[in-house]
Coordinates of C-alpha atoms in Angstrom, one line a residue:
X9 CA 0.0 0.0 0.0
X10 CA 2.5 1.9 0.5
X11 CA 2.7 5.4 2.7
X12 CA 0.1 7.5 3.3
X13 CA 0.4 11.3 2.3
X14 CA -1.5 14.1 4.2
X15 CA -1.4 17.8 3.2
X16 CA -2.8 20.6 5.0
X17 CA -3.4 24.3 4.8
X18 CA -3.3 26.1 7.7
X19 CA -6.4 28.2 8.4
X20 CA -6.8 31.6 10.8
X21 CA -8.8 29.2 13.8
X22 CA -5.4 27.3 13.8
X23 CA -2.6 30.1 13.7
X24 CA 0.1 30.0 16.3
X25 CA -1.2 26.4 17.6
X26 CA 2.4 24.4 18.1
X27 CA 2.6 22.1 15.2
X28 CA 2.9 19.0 17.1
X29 CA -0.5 19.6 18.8
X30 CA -2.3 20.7 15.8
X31 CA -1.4 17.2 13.9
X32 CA -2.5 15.2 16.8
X33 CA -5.7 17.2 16.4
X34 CA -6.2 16.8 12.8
X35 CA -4.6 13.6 11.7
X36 CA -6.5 10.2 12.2
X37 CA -5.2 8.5 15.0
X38 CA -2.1 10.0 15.8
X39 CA -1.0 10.8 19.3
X40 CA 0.9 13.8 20.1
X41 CA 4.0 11.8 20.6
X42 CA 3.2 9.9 17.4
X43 CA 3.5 13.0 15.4
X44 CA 6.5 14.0 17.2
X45 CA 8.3 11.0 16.3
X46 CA 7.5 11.7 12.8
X47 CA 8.6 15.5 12.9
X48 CA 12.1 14.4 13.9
X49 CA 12.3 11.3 11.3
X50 CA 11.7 14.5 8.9
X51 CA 8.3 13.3 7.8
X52 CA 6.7 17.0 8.4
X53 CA 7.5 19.7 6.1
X54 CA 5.9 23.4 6.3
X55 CA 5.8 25.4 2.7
X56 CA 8.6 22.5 2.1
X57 CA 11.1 23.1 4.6
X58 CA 11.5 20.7 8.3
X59 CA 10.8 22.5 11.1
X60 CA 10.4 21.7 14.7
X61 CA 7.6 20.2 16.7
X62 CA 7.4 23.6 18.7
X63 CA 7.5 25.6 15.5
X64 CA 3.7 27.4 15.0
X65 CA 2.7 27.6 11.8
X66 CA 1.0 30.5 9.9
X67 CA -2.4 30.9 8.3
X68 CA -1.8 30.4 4.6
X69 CA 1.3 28.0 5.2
X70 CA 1.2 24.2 4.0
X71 CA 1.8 21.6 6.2
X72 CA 3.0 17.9 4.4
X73 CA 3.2 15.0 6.3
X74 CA 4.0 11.4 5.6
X75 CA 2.7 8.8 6.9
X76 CA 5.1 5.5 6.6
X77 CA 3.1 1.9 6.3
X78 CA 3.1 0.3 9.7
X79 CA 6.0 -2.6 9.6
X80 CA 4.2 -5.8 8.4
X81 CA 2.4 -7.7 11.2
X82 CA 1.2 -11.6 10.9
X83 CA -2.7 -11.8 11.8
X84 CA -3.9 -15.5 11.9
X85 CA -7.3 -16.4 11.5
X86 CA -9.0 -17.3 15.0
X87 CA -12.1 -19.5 15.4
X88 CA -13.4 -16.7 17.4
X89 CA -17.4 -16.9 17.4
X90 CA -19.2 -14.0 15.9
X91 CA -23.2 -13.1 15.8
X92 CA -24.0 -12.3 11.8
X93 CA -27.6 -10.6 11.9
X94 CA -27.5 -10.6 7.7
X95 CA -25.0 -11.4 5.1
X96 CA -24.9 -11.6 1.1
X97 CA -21.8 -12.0 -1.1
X98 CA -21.0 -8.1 -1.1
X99 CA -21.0 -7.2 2.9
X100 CA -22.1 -9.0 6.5
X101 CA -23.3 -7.3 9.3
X102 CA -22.3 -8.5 12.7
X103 CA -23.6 -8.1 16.2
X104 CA -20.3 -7.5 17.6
X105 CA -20.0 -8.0 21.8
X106 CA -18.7 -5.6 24.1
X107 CA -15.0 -6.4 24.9
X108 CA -14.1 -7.4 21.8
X109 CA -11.4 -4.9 19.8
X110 CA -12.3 -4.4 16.1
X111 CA -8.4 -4.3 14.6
X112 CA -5.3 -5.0 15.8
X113 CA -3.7 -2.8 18.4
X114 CA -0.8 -2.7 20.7
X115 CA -1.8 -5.4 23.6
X116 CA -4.5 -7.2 21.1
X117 CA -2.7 -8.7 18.1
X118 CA -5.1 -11.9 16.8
X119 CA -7.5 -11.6 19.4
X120 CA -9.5 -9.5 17.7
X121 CA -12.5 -9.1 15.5
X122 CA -10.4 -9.3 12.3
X123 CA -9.1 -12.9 13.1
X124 CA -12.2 -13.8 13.5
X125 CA -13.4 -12.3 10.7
X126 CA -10.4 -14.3 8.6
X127 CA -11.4 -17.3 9.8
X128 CA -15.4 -17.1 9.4
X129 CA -14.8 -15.4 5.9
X130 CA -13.0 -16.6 2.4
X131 CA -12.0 -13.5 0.3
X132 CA -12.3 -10.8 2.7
X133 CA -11.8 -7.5 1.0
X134 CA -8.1 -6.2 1.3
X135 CA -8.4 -2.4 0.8
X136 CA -8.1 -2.0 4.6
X137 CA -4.7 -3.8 4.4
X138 CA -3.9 -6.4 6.5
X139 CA -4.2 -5.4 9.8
X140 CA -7.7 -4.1 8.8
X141 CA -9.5 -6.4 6.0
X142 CA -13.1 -5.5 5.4
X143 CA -13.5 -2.7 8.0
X144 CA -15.3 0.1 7.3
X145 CA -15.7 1.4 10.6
X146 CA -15.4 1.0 14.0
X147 CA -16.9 0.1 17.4
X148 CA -15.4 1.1 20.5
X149 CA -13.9 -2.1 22.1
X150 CA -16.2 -1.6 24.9
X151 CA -19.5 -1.0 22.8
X152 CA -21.6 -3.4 21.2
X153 CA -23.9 -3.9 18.3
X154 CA -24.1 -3.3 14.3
X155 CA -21.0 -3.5 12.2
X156 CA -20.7 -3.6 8.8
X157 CA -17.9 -5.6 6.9
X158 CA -17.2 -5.9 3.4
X159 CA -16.4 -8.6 1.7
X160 CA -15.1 -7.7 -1.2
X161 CA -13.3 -4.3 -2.8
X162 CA -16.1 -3.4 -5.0
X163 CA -18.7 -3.5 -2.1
X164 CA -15.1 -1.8 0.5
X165 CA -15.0 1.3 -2.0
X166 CA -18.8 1.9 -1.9
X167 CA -19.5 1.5 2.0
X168 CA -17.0 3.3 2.8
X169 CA -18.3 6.1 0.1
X170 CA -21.2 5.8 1.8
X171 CA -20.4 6.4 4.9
X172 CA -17.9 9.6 4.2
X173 CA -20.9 11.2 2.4
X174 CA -23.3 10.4 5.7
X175 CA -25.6 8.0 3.6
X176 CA -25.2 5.1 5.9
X177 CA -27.7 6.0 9.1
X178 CA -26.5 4.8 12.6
X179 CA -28.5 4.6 15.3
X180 CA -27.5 3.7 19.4
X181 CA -29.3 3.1 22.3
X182 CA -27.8 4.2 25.2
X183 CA -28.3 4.9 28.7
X184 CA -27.0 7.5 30.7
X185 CA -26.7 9.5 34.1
X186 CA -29.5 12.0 35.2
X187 CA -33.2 12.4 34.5
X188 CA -33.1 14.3 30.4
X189 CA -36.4 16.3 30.6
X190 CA -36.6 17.5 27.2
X191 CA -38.4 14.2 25.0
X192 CA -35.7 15.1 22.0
X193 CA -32.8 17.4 21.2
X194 CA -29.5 18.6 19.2
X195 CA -26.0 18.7 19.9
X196 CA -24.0 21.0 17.5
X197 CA -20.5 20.5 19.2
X198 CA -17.3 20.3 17.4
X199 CA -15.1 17.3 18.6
X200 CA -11.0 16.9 18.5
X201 CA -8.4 15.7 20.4
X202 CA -8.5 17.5 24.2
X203 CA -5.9 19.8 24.9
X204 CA -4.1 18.7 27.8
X205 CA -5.2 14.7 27.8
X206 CA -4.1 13.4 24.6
X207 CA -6.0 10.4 25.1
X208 CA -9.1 11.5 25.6
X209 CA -11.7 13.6 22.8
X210 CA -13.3 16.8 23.7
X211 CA -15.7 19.5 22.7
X212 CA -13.3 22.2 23.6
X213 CA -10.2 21.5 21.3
X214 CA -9.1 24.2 19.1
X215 CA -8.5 21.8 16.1
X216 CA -12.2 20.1 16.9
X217 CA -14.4 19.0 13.7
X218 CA -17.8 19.4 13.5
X219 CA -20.0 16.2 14.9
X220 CA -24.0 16.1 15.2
X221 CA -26.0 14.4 17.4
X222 CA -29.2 13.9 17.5
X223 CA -31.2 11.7 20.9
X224 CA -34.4 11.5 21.8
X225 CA -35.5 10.1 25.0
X226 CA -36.6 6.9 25.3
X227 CA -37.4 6.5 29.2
X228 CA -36.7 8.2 32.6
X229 CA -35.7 6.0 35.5
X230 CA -36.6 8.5 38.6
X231 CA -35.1 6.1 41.6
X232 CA -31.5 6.4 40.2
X233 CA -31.9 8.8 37.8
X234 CA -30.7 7.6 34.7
X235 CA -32.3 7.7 31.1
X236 CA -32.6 5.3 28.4
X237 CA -31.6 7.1 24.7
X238 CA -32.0 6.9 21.3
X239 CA -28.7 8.5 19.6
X240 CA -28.3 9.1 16.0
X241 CA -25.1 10.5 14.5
X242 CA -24.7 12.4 11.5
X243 CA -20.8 12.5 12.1
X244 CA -18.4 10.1 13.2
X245 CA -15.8 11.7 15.1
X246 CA -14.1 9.5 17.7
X247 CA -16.0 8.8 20.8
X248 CA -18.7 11.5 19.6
X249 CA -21.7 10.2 21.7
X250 CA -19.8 9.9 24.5
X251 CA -18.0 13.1 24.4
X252 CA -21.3 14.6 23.4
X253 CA -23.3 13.3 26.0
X254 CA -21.1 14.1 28.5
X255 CA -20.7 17.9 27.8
X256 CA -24.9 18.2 28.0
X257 CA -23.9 16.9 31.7
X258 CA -26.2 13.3 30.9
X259 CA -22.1 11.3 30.4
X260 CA -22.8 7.6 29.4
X261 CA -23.3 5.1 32.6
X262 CA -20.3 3.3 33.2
X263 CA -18.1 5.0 30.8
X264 CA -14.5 4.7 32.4
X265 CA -13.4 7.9 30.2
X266 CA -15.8 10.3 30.2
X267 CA -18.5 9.0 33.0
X268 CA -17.3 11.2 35.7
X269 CA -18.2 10.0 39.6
X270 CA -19.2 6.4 39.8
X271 CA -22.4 7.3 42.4
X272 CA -24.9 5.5 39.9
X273 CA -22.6 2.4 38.8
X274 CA -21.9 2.2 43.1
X275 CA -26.0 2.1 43.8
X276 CA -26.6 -0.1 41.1
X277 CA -24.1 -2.8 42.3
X278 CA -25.4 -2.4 45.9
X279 CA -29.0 -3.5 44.0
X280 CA -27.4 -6.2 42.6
X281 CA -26.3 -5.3 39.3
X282 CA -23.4 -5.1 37.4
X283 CA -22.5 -2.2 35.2
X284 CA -18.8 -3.1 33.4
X285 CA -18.5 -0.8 30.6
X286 CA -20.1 2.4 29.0
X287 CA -24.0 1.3 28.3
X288 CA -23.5 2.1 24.9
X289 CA -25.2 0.0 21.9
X290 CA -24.9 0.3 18.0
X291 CA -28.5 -1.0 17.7
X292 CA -29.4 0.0 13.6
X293 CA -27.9 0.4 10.6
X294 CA -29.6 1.5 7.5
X295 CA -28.7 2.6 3.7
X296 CA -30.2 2.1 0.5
X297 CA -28.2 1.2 -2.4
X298 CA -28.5 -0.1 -5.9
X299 CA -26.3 -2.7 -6.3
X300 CA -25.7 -3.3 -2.0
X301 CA -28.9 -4.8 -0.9
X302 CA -31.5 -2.1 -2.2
X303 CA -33.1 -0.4 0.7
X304 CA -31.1 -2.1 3.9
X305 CA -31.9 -1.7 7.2
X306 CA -30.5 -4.1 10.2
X307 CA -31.1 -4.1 13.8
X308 CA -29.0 -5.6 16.4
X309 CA -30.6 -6.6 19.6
X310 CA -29.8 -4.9 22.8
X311 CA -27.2 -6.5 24.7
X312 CA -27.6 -8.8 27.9
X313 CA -25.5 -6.6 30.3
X314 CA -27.4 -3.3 29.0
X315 CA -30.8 -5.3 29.5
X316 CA -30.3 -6.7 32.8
X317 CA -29.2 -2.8 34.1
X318 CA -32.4 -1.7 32.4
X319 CA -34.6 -4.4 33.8
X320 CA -32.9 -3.4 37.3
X321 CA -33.9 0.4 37.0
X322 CA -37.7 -0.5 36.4
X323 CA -37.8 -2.4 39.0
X324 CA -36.2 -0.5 41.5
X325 CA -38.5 2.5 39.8
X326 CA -41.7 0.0 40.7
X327 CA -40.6 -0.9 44.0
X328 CA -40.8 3.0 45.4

């Protein structure tokens, strides 16, 4: 595949940000230290001359950076069970369990979904290279529900055409801290890599892109206050929901990241449930295309660990 090649003009929003921190803002994936690293291999150039990771660039100025291909890493197929909810000879969709990482990743090498996915499928589509065959997009390790995974290139170029262009509609259920009065609303918050945590997204990062999200409430549980959501995003920035719901003060229950106190996740264990990651749930996925299934629309269904925690709160919501 070769290496990737990213250019970028710097715009008035972004003058006098250090270079290394704008990168990490704007480039997929990339720590700050990541982008260092590549800034002293001489993979950053500014109107063609290296510079420094400190150096702030100019509004005007252009900013290359190369990308070299990660070094080549063996991925054996694993008979690691998987849930298909539909699949035809151009894509599968997959109810994928919480815990399980989409794509190798430091720490998670062929324990993930794309050895099982070798394994369970001949042919796999190999635009996504080979730590990535057949992804289109991604679940959080921790959440569960719909993915979509092509199996072939033809089908590989067109999902993932759709889903720049926003013509493949996700849909989550989630469930979150506090009582949301309103039935339905908006959040028009841009999301990018937070300033000081490098780690973690946030709606106040300078180099932060545009995400929508749209929720509508599904149920109020009054005893521990928590809500049950629908989510549907129109953008999909890294951890948007989560980061989303979190700065309308209504953070995802259980989400070790962005959850804030664990008052909620404490009461609900003393009840005599369990909540082990962010109750978050890719529960539809819907496009319509010609020559990809016509008019598509799959639902996953909820997971145990989210129903068991929502069975909890109405009864404990009864039981006052």
């Amino acid at each position: 595949m070769g290496e990737r090649v990213y250019h970028l003009e710097i715009g008035p929003a972004d003058e006098g940000e250090r270079l290394d921190v704008l990168l990490a803002g704007k480039l997929p994936d990339l720590s700050r230290a990541r982008v260092q690293k590549l800034i002293g291999e001489g993979r950053v150039s500014v109107n063609g001359v290296r510079v420094r990771s400190s150096f702030r660039p100019r509004s005007g100025d252009q900013v290359h950076t190369e990308l070299p291909e990660p070094a080549p890493q063996e991925v054996l197929p694993r008979n690691i069970p998987i849930d298909v909810l539909t699949e035809n000879e151009d894509f599968l969709v997959l109810n994928k369990p919480s815990g399980l990482v989409v794509h190798p990743a430091p720490g998670h090498v062929d324990d993930t979904l794309v050895s099982a996915l070798l394994y369970h499928v001949k042919g796999l589509s190999g635009i996504g290279g080979v730590l990535r065959p057949g992804i289109v997009h991604r679940l959080d390790k921790d959440t569960s529900g719909a993915l979509l995974v092509a199996k072939n290139d033809r089908s590989h170029r067109e999902l993932s055409r759709l889903f720049k262009d926003g013509e493949i509609h996700k849909t989550y259920l989630a469930i979150v801290k506090g009582r949301v009065t309103e039935p339905e609303g908006k959040i028009d918050l841009p999301v990018g890599r937070h300033p000081v945590d490098r780690k973690k997204m946030s709606v106040v990062s300078r180099s932060g892109r545009r995400a929508l999200t749209y929720y509508k409430c599904l149920r109020r549980y009054e005893s521990l206050a928590a809500s049950l959501l629908e989510v549907r995003i129109e953008t999909g920035r890294t951890h948007q929901i989560r980061v989303h719901m979190a700065a309308i003060g209504h953070p995802v229950l259980g989400d070790p990241v962005y959850g804030g106190k664990k008052d909620i996740e404490e009461s609900i264990r003393r009840s005599g449930g369990q909540v082990r990651r962010q109750m978050l749930h890719a529960s539809k996925l819907q496009w319509v295309h010609p020559q990809l299934g016509g008019s598509v629309c799959v639902e996953a269904p909820l997971a145990e660990d989210m129903e068991a925690v929502l069975s909890l709160l109405a009864r404990l919501d009864e039981s006052e």
